[in-house]
XYZ file of C-alpha atoms in Angstrom:
495
model
C -25.303 -59.225 66.837
C -26.253 -55.842 65.452
C -28.659 -55.880 62.538
C -29.530 -52.925 60.398
C -32.766 -52.760 58.448
C -30.952 -51.401 55.435
C -27.422 -52.672 55.797
C -25.337 -52.824 52.610
C -23.862 -56.160 51.508
C -20.642 -56.857 49.597
C -20.300 -60.516 48.648
C -17.040 -61.984 47.317
C -17.879 -65.195 45.467
C -15.316 -67.603 44.022
C -15.255 -70.689 41.815
C -13.456 -73.900 42.879
C -12.200 -72.380 46.136
C -10.979 -74.914 48.699
C -11.179 -74.140 52.404
C -7.508 -74.898 52.941
C -6.545 -72.194 50.439
C -7.530 -69.597 53.066
C -5.341 -68.947 56.081
C -8.365 -68.566 58.370
C -9.381 -72.187 57.694
C -5.867 -73.550 58.023
C -3.954 -76.264 56.228
C -1.775 -79.110 57.444
C 0.464 -78.750 54.393
C 1.314 -75.045 54.305
C 0.397 -71.560 55.534
C -1.972 -69.842 53.120
C -1.216 -66.220 52.273
C -4.671 -64.623 52.322
C -4.444 -61.657 54.740
C -7.472 -59.735 53.427
C -9.922 -62.629 53.766
C -8.373 -63.682 57.075
C -8.981 -60.172 58.435
C -12.648 -60.409 57.425
C -12.942 -63.776 59.187
C -11.423 -62.328 62.371
C -14.347 -59.929 62.654
C -17.094 -62.357 61.761
C -18.356 -65.903 61.727
C -16.579 -68.678 59.883
C -18.599 -71.799 59.083
C -16.251 -74.756 59.326
C -18.366 -77.526 57.823
C -20.371 -76.012 54.975
C -21.012 -77.917 51.728
C -22.483 -77.179 48.315
C -25.620 -78.904 47.023
C -23.903 -79.983 43.822
C -20.144 -80.041 43.192
C -20.450 -78.254 39.839
C -21.144 -74.659 38.878
C -24.664 -74.257 37.467
C -26.682 -76.483 39.843
C -24.745 -75.191 42.848
C -25.327 -71.556 41.888
C -28.981 -72.262 41.151
C -29.497 -73.813 44.593
C -27.912 -70.833 46.318
C -29.986 -68.368 44.327
C -33.342 -70.061 44.884
C -32.984 -71.944 48.157
C -34.053 -75.064 46.252
C -32.354 -78.380 45.611
C -31.522 -79.699 42.130
C -34.412 -82.138 42.592
C -36.796 -79.166 42.931
C -35.695 -77.275 39.801
C -34.375 -79.982 37.467
C -30.990 -78.231 37.301
C -28.453 -81.027 37.807
C -25.578 -79.975 35.582
C -23.877 -77.310 33.507
C -25.915 -78.444 30.495
C -28.757 -76.356 31.940
C -26.978 -73.188 30.790
C -27.420 -74.214 27.142
C -30.440 -73.774 24.878
C -32.840 -75.474 24.381
C -32.906 -75.916 28.173
C -35.620 -73.746 29.693
C -36.604 -73.565 33.349
C -40.094 -74.879 34.017
C -40.863 -72.060 36.464
C -39.888 -68.456 37.060
C -38.287 -69.127 40.438
C -37.853 -66.458 43.049
C -34.241 -65.624 43.951
C -32.723 -64.043 47.013
C -31.728 -61.047 44.868
C -35.344 -60.503 43.778
C -36.393 -60.610 47.430
C -33.782 -57.971 48.273
C -34.969 -55.803 45.386
C -38.536 -55.961 46.721
C -37.141 -54.609 49.988
C -35.498 -51.612 48.376
C -32.039 -52.950 47.544
C -30.071 -52.202 44.402
C -28.477 -55.453 43.233
C -25.397 -55.793 41.055
C -23.076 -58.578 39.945
C -19.666 -58.086 38.403
C -18.019 -61.193 37.000
C -19.224 -64.729 36.502
C -22.902 -65.702 36.757
C -23.232 -69.147 35.090
C -26.905 -69.853 35.657
C -29.553 -71.754 33.682
C -30.265 -70.591 30.151
C -32.156 -67.281 30.073
C -31.994 -66.630 33.828
C -31.106 -63.089 34.928
C -31.074 -62.324 38.630
C -29.378 -58.938 39.152
C -30.497 -55.432 38.189
C -26.949 -54.698 37.035
C -25.002 -57.584 35.538
C -21.584 -57.039 33.970
C -19.567 -60.186 33.285
C -16.376 -58.501 32.059
C -13.345 -60.227 33.487
C -15.003 -63.624 33.913
C -14.026 -65.166 30.574
C -11.899 -68.308 30.570
C -9.417 -66.652 28.215
C -8.565 -64.030 30.902
C -8.662 -61.343 28.215
C -6.063 -63.090 26.018
C -8.445 -64.258 23.312
C -6.972 -67.032 21.132
C -3.551 -66.375 22.681
C -4.793 -68.293 25.755
C -4.630 -71.524 23.720
C -0.954 -70.991 22.836
C 0.356 -70.634 26.409
C 2.749 -73.236 27.712
C 0.637 -75.301 30.078
C 0.604 -78.313 32.355
C -2.127 -80.724 31.307
C -2.753 -84.477 31.612
C -2.788 -86.581 28.451
C -6.194 -88.165 29.058
C -9.302 -87.646 26.931
C -10.385 -84.714 29.136
C -8.043 -81.762 28.546
C -7.544 -79.027 31.175
C -4.999 -76.242 31.655
C -3.804 -76.850 35.205
C -0.874 -74.467 35.190
C 0.261 -71.544 33.026
C 1.931 -68.156 33.461
C 0.168 -65.063 32.149
C 2.095 -63.017 29.531
C 3.624 -60.105 31.436
C 2.918 -57.375 28.906
C -0.844 -57.922 28.814
C -3.553 -56.639 31.160
C -4.836 -59.369 33.460
C -8.470 -59.554 32.395
C -10.026 -60.602 35.734
C -8.976 -57.263 37.275
C -11.975 -55.760 35.458
C -14.273 -57.269 38.079
C -12.800 -55.202 40.903
C -12.472 -52.111 38.715
C -16.083 -52.228 37.536
C -17.375 -52.948 41.035
C -15.532 -49.954 42.519
C -16.804 -47.743 39.703
C -20.360 -48.910 40.459
C -19.843 -48.276 44.169
C -18.661 -44.753 43.423
C -21.896 -44.082 41.525
C -24.281 -45.853 43.928
C -22.817 -45.650 47.441
C -25.166 -42.839 48.479
C -28.299 -44.029 46.657
C -29.805 -46.401 49.182
C -28.913 -49.926 50.334
C -27.180 -52.224 47.903
C -26.238 -55.852 47.443
C -23.032 -56.077 45.415
C -21.490 -59.386 44.359
C -17.985 -59.696 42.923
C -17.954 -63.132 41.304
C -14.568 -64.444 40.213
C -13.840 -67.373 37.923
C -10.563 -67.798 39.814
C -9.125 -70.082 41.114
C -11.056 -72.281 38.635
C -9.236 -73.719 35.625
C -7.546 -72.534 33.523
C -5.026 -71.877 36.288
C -3.101 -68.960 34.772
C -1.093 -66.889 37.255
C 0.683 -63.597 36.876
C 4.475 -63.423 37.182
C 4.151 -61.447 40.392
C 2.329 -64.355 42.065
C 3.810 -67.493 40.526
C 6.614 -67.757 43.095
C 4.621 -66.798 46.199
C 4.704 -70.398 47.464
C 8.107 -71.242 46.016
C 9.559 -72.215 49.404
C 6.601 -74.347 50.510
C 7.192 -78.103 50.482
C 4.008 -79.230 48.714
C 3.298 -82.879 48.045
C 2.692 -83.913 44.458
C 1.322 -87.323 45.401
C -1.994 -88.557 44.075
C -4.361 -90.253 46.482
C -4.863 -93.903 45.447
C -8.292 -94.779 44.071
C -8.292 -98.454 45.113
C -10.756 -97.953 47.958
C -13.114 -95.483 46.276
C -16.385 -96.084 44.441
C -16.424 -97.305 40.853
C -17.822 -93.894 39.879
C -14.792 -92.099 41.333
C -12.327 -94.576 39.839
C -13.744 -94.172 36.327
C -13.677 -90.395 36.611
C -10.055 -90.448 37.771
C -9.108 -92.685 34.818
C -10.636 -90.213 32.369
C -8.631 -87.347 33.871
C -5.423 -89.434 33.788
C -3.611 -87.293 36.339
C -0.893 -89.933 36.610
C 0.345 -88.799 33.186
C 1.661 -85.590 34.800
C 5.078 -85.853 36.455
C 5.150 -85.365 40.230
C 7.238 -82.176 40.079
C 4.691 -80.702 37.678
C 1.856 -81.627 40.051
C 3.708 -79.743 42.792
C 3.912 -76.733 40.501
C 0.191 -77.051 39.695
C -0.571 -76.831 43.409
C 1.649 -73.791 43.864
C -0.073 -72.041 40.959
C -3.557 -72.853 42.286
C -2.812 -71.433 45.731
C -1.030 -68.466 44.169
C -4.212 -67.705 42.241
C -6.101 -67.659 45.550
C -3.553 -65.170 46.911
C -4.276 -63.002 43.861
C -8.039 -62.983 44.496
C -7.293 -62.179 48.145
C -5.391 -59.111 46.909
C -8.477 -58.080 44.917
C -10.608 -58.453 48.042
C -8.137 -56.239 49.888
C -8.406 -53.535 47.222
C -12.190 -53.417 47.552
C -12.010 -53.444 51.351
C -9.561 -50.527 51.209
C -12.047 -48.590 49.078
C -14.872 -49.297 51.550
C -12.672 -48.226 54.458
C -11.507 -45.032 52.732
C -15.125 -44.065 52.041
C -16.271 -44.833 55.617
C -18.616 -47.593 54.442
C -17.542 -50.481 56.666
C -19.727 -49.407 59.601
C -22.894 -50.223 57.681
C -21.720 -52.911 55.254
C -21.861 -56.669 55.705
C -19.024 -58.628 54.051
C -19.522 -62.215 52.862
C -17.017 -64.719 51.478
C -18.316 -67.793 49.657
C -17.855 -70.259 46.808
C -19.964 -72.474 44.571
C -17.841 -75.584 45.292
C -14.280 -76.700 45.947
C -11.850 -78.806 43.916
C -9.616 -81.844 44.365
C -5.876 -81.353 43.953
C -4.884 -85.009 43.791
C -7.461 -86.315 46.272
C -9.480 -89.138 44.758
C -6.877 -89.412 42.021
C -8.116 -86.297 40.260
C -7.628 -82.550 39.779
C -11.241 -81.495 39.450
C -14.633 -81.285 41.133
C -17.618 -83.486 40.058
C -17.363 -85.965 42.957
C -18.238 -85.804 46.649
C -14.822 -85.934 48.257
C -14.974 -83.199 50.885
C -12.419 -80.982 49.134
C -14.767 -80.813 46.127
C -17.997 -80.423 48.062
C -16.852 -78.341 51.030
C -16.951 -74.553 50.680
C -15.834 -71.568 52.745
C -18.589 -69.410 54.191
C -17.607 -66.307 56.172
C -19.987 -63.559 57.258
C -18.775 -60.366 58.889
C -21.244 -57.737 60.002
C -20.371 -54.544 61.920
C -19.710 -55.264 65.600
C -20.090 -59.005 65.009
C -17.904 -61.051 67.361
C -15.533 -63.584 65.777
C -16.883 -67.098 66.071
C -16.353 -70.495 64.478
C -19.401 -72.697 64.049
C -18.785 -76.128 65.567
C -16.805 -78.451 63.326
C -19.288 -81.334 63.484
C -22.278 -79.170 62.636
C -23.005 -79.392 58.936
C -24.716 -76.809 56.794
C -24.911 -76.127 53.077
C -25.210 -73.355 50.523
C -28.960 -73.855 50.446
C -28.987 -72.272 53.921
C -27.407 -69.087 52.592
C -30.577 -67.193 51.512
C -32.440 -67.681 54.804
C -29.328 -66.763 56.781
C -28.912 -63.603 54.687
C -32.581 -62.678 55.126
C -32.248 -63.135 58.892
C -29.252 -60.820 59.050
C -31.129 -58.168 57.062
C -34.348 -58.602 59.058
C -36.301 -59.762 55.996
C -38.998 -62.424 56.160
C -38.016 -65.410 54.009
C -40.579 -66.394 51.345
C -41.861 -69.948 51.647
C -40.015 -71.124 48.519
C -36.626 -70.913 50.242
C -35.644 -74.134 51.938
C -32.712 -74.374 54.288
C -32.150 -72.805 57.697
C -31.268 -69.391 59.087
C -28.004 -70.626 60.552
C -27.581 -67.736 62.971
C -31.073 -67.810 64.436
C -31.985 -71.409 65.076
C -31.810 -74.126 67.686
C -32.754 -76.652 65.003
C -29.485 -76.899 63.099
C -29.450 -79.038 59.915
C -28.769 -82.715 60.620
C -27.724 -83.535 57.076
C -26.760 -82.054 53.727
C -28.096 -83.286 50.371
C -26.477 -82.929 46.964
C -26.956 -84.286 43.443
C -25.056 -83.981 40.192
C -25.858 -85.065 36.633
C -28.943 -85.771 34.525
C -28.313 -89.507 34.379
C -29.514 -89.779 30.778
C -28.047 -91.787 27.899
C -26.639 -88.467 26.599
C -24.887 -87.488 29.859
C -21.116 -87.068 30.201
C -18.866 -86.657 33.246
C -17.578 -83.150 32.423
C -20.994 -82.039 31.074
C -19.594 -79.531 28.551
C -17.592 -82.094 26.624
C -18.998 -85.183 24.871
C -16.212 -87.369 26.268
C -16.462 -90.339 28.597
C -19.065 -93.088 28.803
C -19.877 -94.994 31.953
C -19.129 -98.705 32.252
C -20.797 -100.978 29.677
C -21.308 -97.862 27.505
C -24.067 -96.392 29.687
C -24.597 -92.649 29.879
C -22.892 -91.007 32.865
C -25.106 -91.565 35.946
C -26.624 -89.084 38.365
C -24.795 -89.242 41.668
C -26.551 -88.220 44.896
C -25.082 -87.686 48.344
C -26.110 -87.317 51.969
C -23.742 -85.985 54.621
C -24.023 -85.624 58.362
C -21.428 -84.233 60.733
C -19.847 -87.675 60.844
C -20.811 -89.688 57.752
C -20.805 -89.381 53.974
C -22.834 -91.695 51.745
C -23.282 -91.309 47.981
C -24.773 -93.566 45.309
C -25.830 -93.579 41.679
C -29.544 -92.753 41.616
C -30.350 -92.444 37.895
C -28.854 -93.851 34.717
C -30.090 -93.849 31.104
C -33.136 -91.883 32.339
C -34.202 -94.664 34.727
C -33.871 -95.206 38.450
C -30.866 -97.427 39.059
C -31.077 -101.021 40.222
C -29.572 -101.848 43.593
C -26.614 -103.565 41.921
C -25.810 -100.313 40.052
C -25.891 -97.996 43.079
C -22.128 -98.313 43.584
C -22.298 -97.043 47.160
C -19.554 -95.050 48.833
C -19.802 -94.783 52.620
C -17.269 -93.482 55.110
C -17.092 -92.634 58.788
C -15.317 -89.274 58.556
C -14.163 -89.474 62.174
C -12.314 -92.677 61.372
C -11.067 -91.597 57.931
C -11.135 -87.769 57.778
C -9.439 -87.790 54.368
C -12.391 -89.856 53.019
C -9.936 -92.240 51.375
C -11.564 -95.549 52.328
C -14.899 -96.920 51.145
C -16.522 -98.624 54.147
C -19.697 -99.615 52.263
C -21.292 -102.894 53.329
C -19.369 -103.044 56.590
C -21.709 -105.038 58.900
C -20.844 -102.815 61.859
C -22.364 -99.824 60.030
C -25.300 -101.511 58.275
C -27.975 -99.804 60.376
C -26.416 -96.374 59.760
C -25.994 -97.058 56.031
C -29.612 -98.159 55.666
C -30.947 -95.113 57.537
C -28.873 -92.688 55.451
C -29.763 -94.394 52.172
C -33.465 -94.311 53.031
C -33.248 -90.598 53.807
C -31.421 -89.982 50.529
C -33.993 -91.879 48.467
C -36.807 -90.023 50.232
C -35.106 -86.741 49.340
C -34.783 -87.782 45.672
C -38.231 -89.376 45.425
C -40.132 -86.709 43.450
C -37.237 -85.284 41.452
C -38.105 -82.930 38.607
C -36.821 -84.345 35.317
C -36.317 -82.978 31.812
C -37.208 -84.835 28.638
C -34.600 -86.875 26.813
C -35.303 -84.798 23.682
C -34.020 -81.668 25.443
C -30.929 -83.404 26.777
C -30.295 -85.068 23.415
C -30.424 -81.699 21.635
C -27.825 -80.386 24.075
C -25.643 -83.460 23.456
C -25.749 -82.709 19.724
C -24.374 -79.209 20.425
C -21.535 -80.707 22.396
C -20.669 -83.257 19.711
C -20.692 -80.676 16.909
C -18.755 -78.179 19.096
C -21.527 -75.642 18.466
C -21.450 -74.993 22.193
C -18.084 -73.275 21.910
C -19.484 -70.737 19.438
C -22.184 -69.888 21.972
C -19.560 -69.701 24.694
C -17.694 -67.016 22.760
C -20.912 -65.040 22.300
C -22.270 -65.421 25.825
C -19.891 -65.205 28.783
C -22.808 -66.235 31.039
C -21.957 -69.797 30.104
C -18.285 -69.681 31.069
C -17.605 -72.753 33.211
């Protein structure tokens, strides 16, 4: 593998991107139309079993930036992007490390980090708004949405006469490249909201999967954890007709084909300007999303389609390679792997592993989501949904190996949970690769369950926590809808 001391980096980063939406990862249901990303994968390394460290935006992005777990920073949910939340430390980030080594850093599009945190020298979030440039018109579109207490736009068509707002990300990035391509090494991230909700596709893309025979079935929740069942009930996906669920799927994958087109436009610019010989290309995501799995159309749980993420790295003269399917890794490994490729010593703060220069591959992946306070809610930006017996929504923590997944409630109403409230989910993923059956308390697996649970509790043992007063003040903003005024004023908080 060739490494250059001052190699440029272009990083395409997406929100709610499933592996099976990319042709290079494959799908049993259909053939994904993503030629630009597939071409990048053909020249690089594709990690087949990579997971995020929290299946929700802010904590996942924070972990990637700092090489720290949610337990290290106290960032467990999207609430952390709202004042009065304030980080307890000025954490180092991989972008700051690159800047100390002479790199210009720039982000175009979505950031969605803890309140007050800025991590790029140039940061332009145009094109990342959830209204896609439509303003209030976005609320008047005809949309597919369940009738439960949690409202989401899971399928709309963009008005043809208007400019598609997310195109600004590519346009601004190319303009920046034109100004900076000859001014020393750079790290450029194009960060798209898409294919995250609202799923609003352009006319030119809405029929791209018209002839694919998608299933609109919802996975039953009978064998899942109580946590997953309650979340699915709040989303009420069963209120959407099956033909509409098929259309929702087609629109989601069509949106991925649109972002692939944007990737292709940037790659064409790099090629035209003879920049590909000294530029590393990375494809990644903060988390995935369920499209009927677990009875839901969302993230926020640990089903593999929500937690698994694509990770593709292509460096000049790199030979195509797939990392073994049963080897797990996570987004927390990204900074050290990036530093290794750029021949930069990793500061001690960054946990994880340099995945391309190690014989000691990670044995397990850890993840946590939620503050587990009396003022916590499942969707985090909406004061809707209490847990059973009117408790606040619990913190859910997970450990994965190449073969097993185990997750439990670890905190509720600002206290460690009792054993009877853990609500364990455990599955042997070799036996049930769709993770549809809860095998918890199966005597044949007791020794494995106990070992994994002990490791998970050890990982969570000294978790950093925030005061209930801070979380309560954030809850008040959600209840009064004051949050939405801040959202309009600060695109950094876009989901």
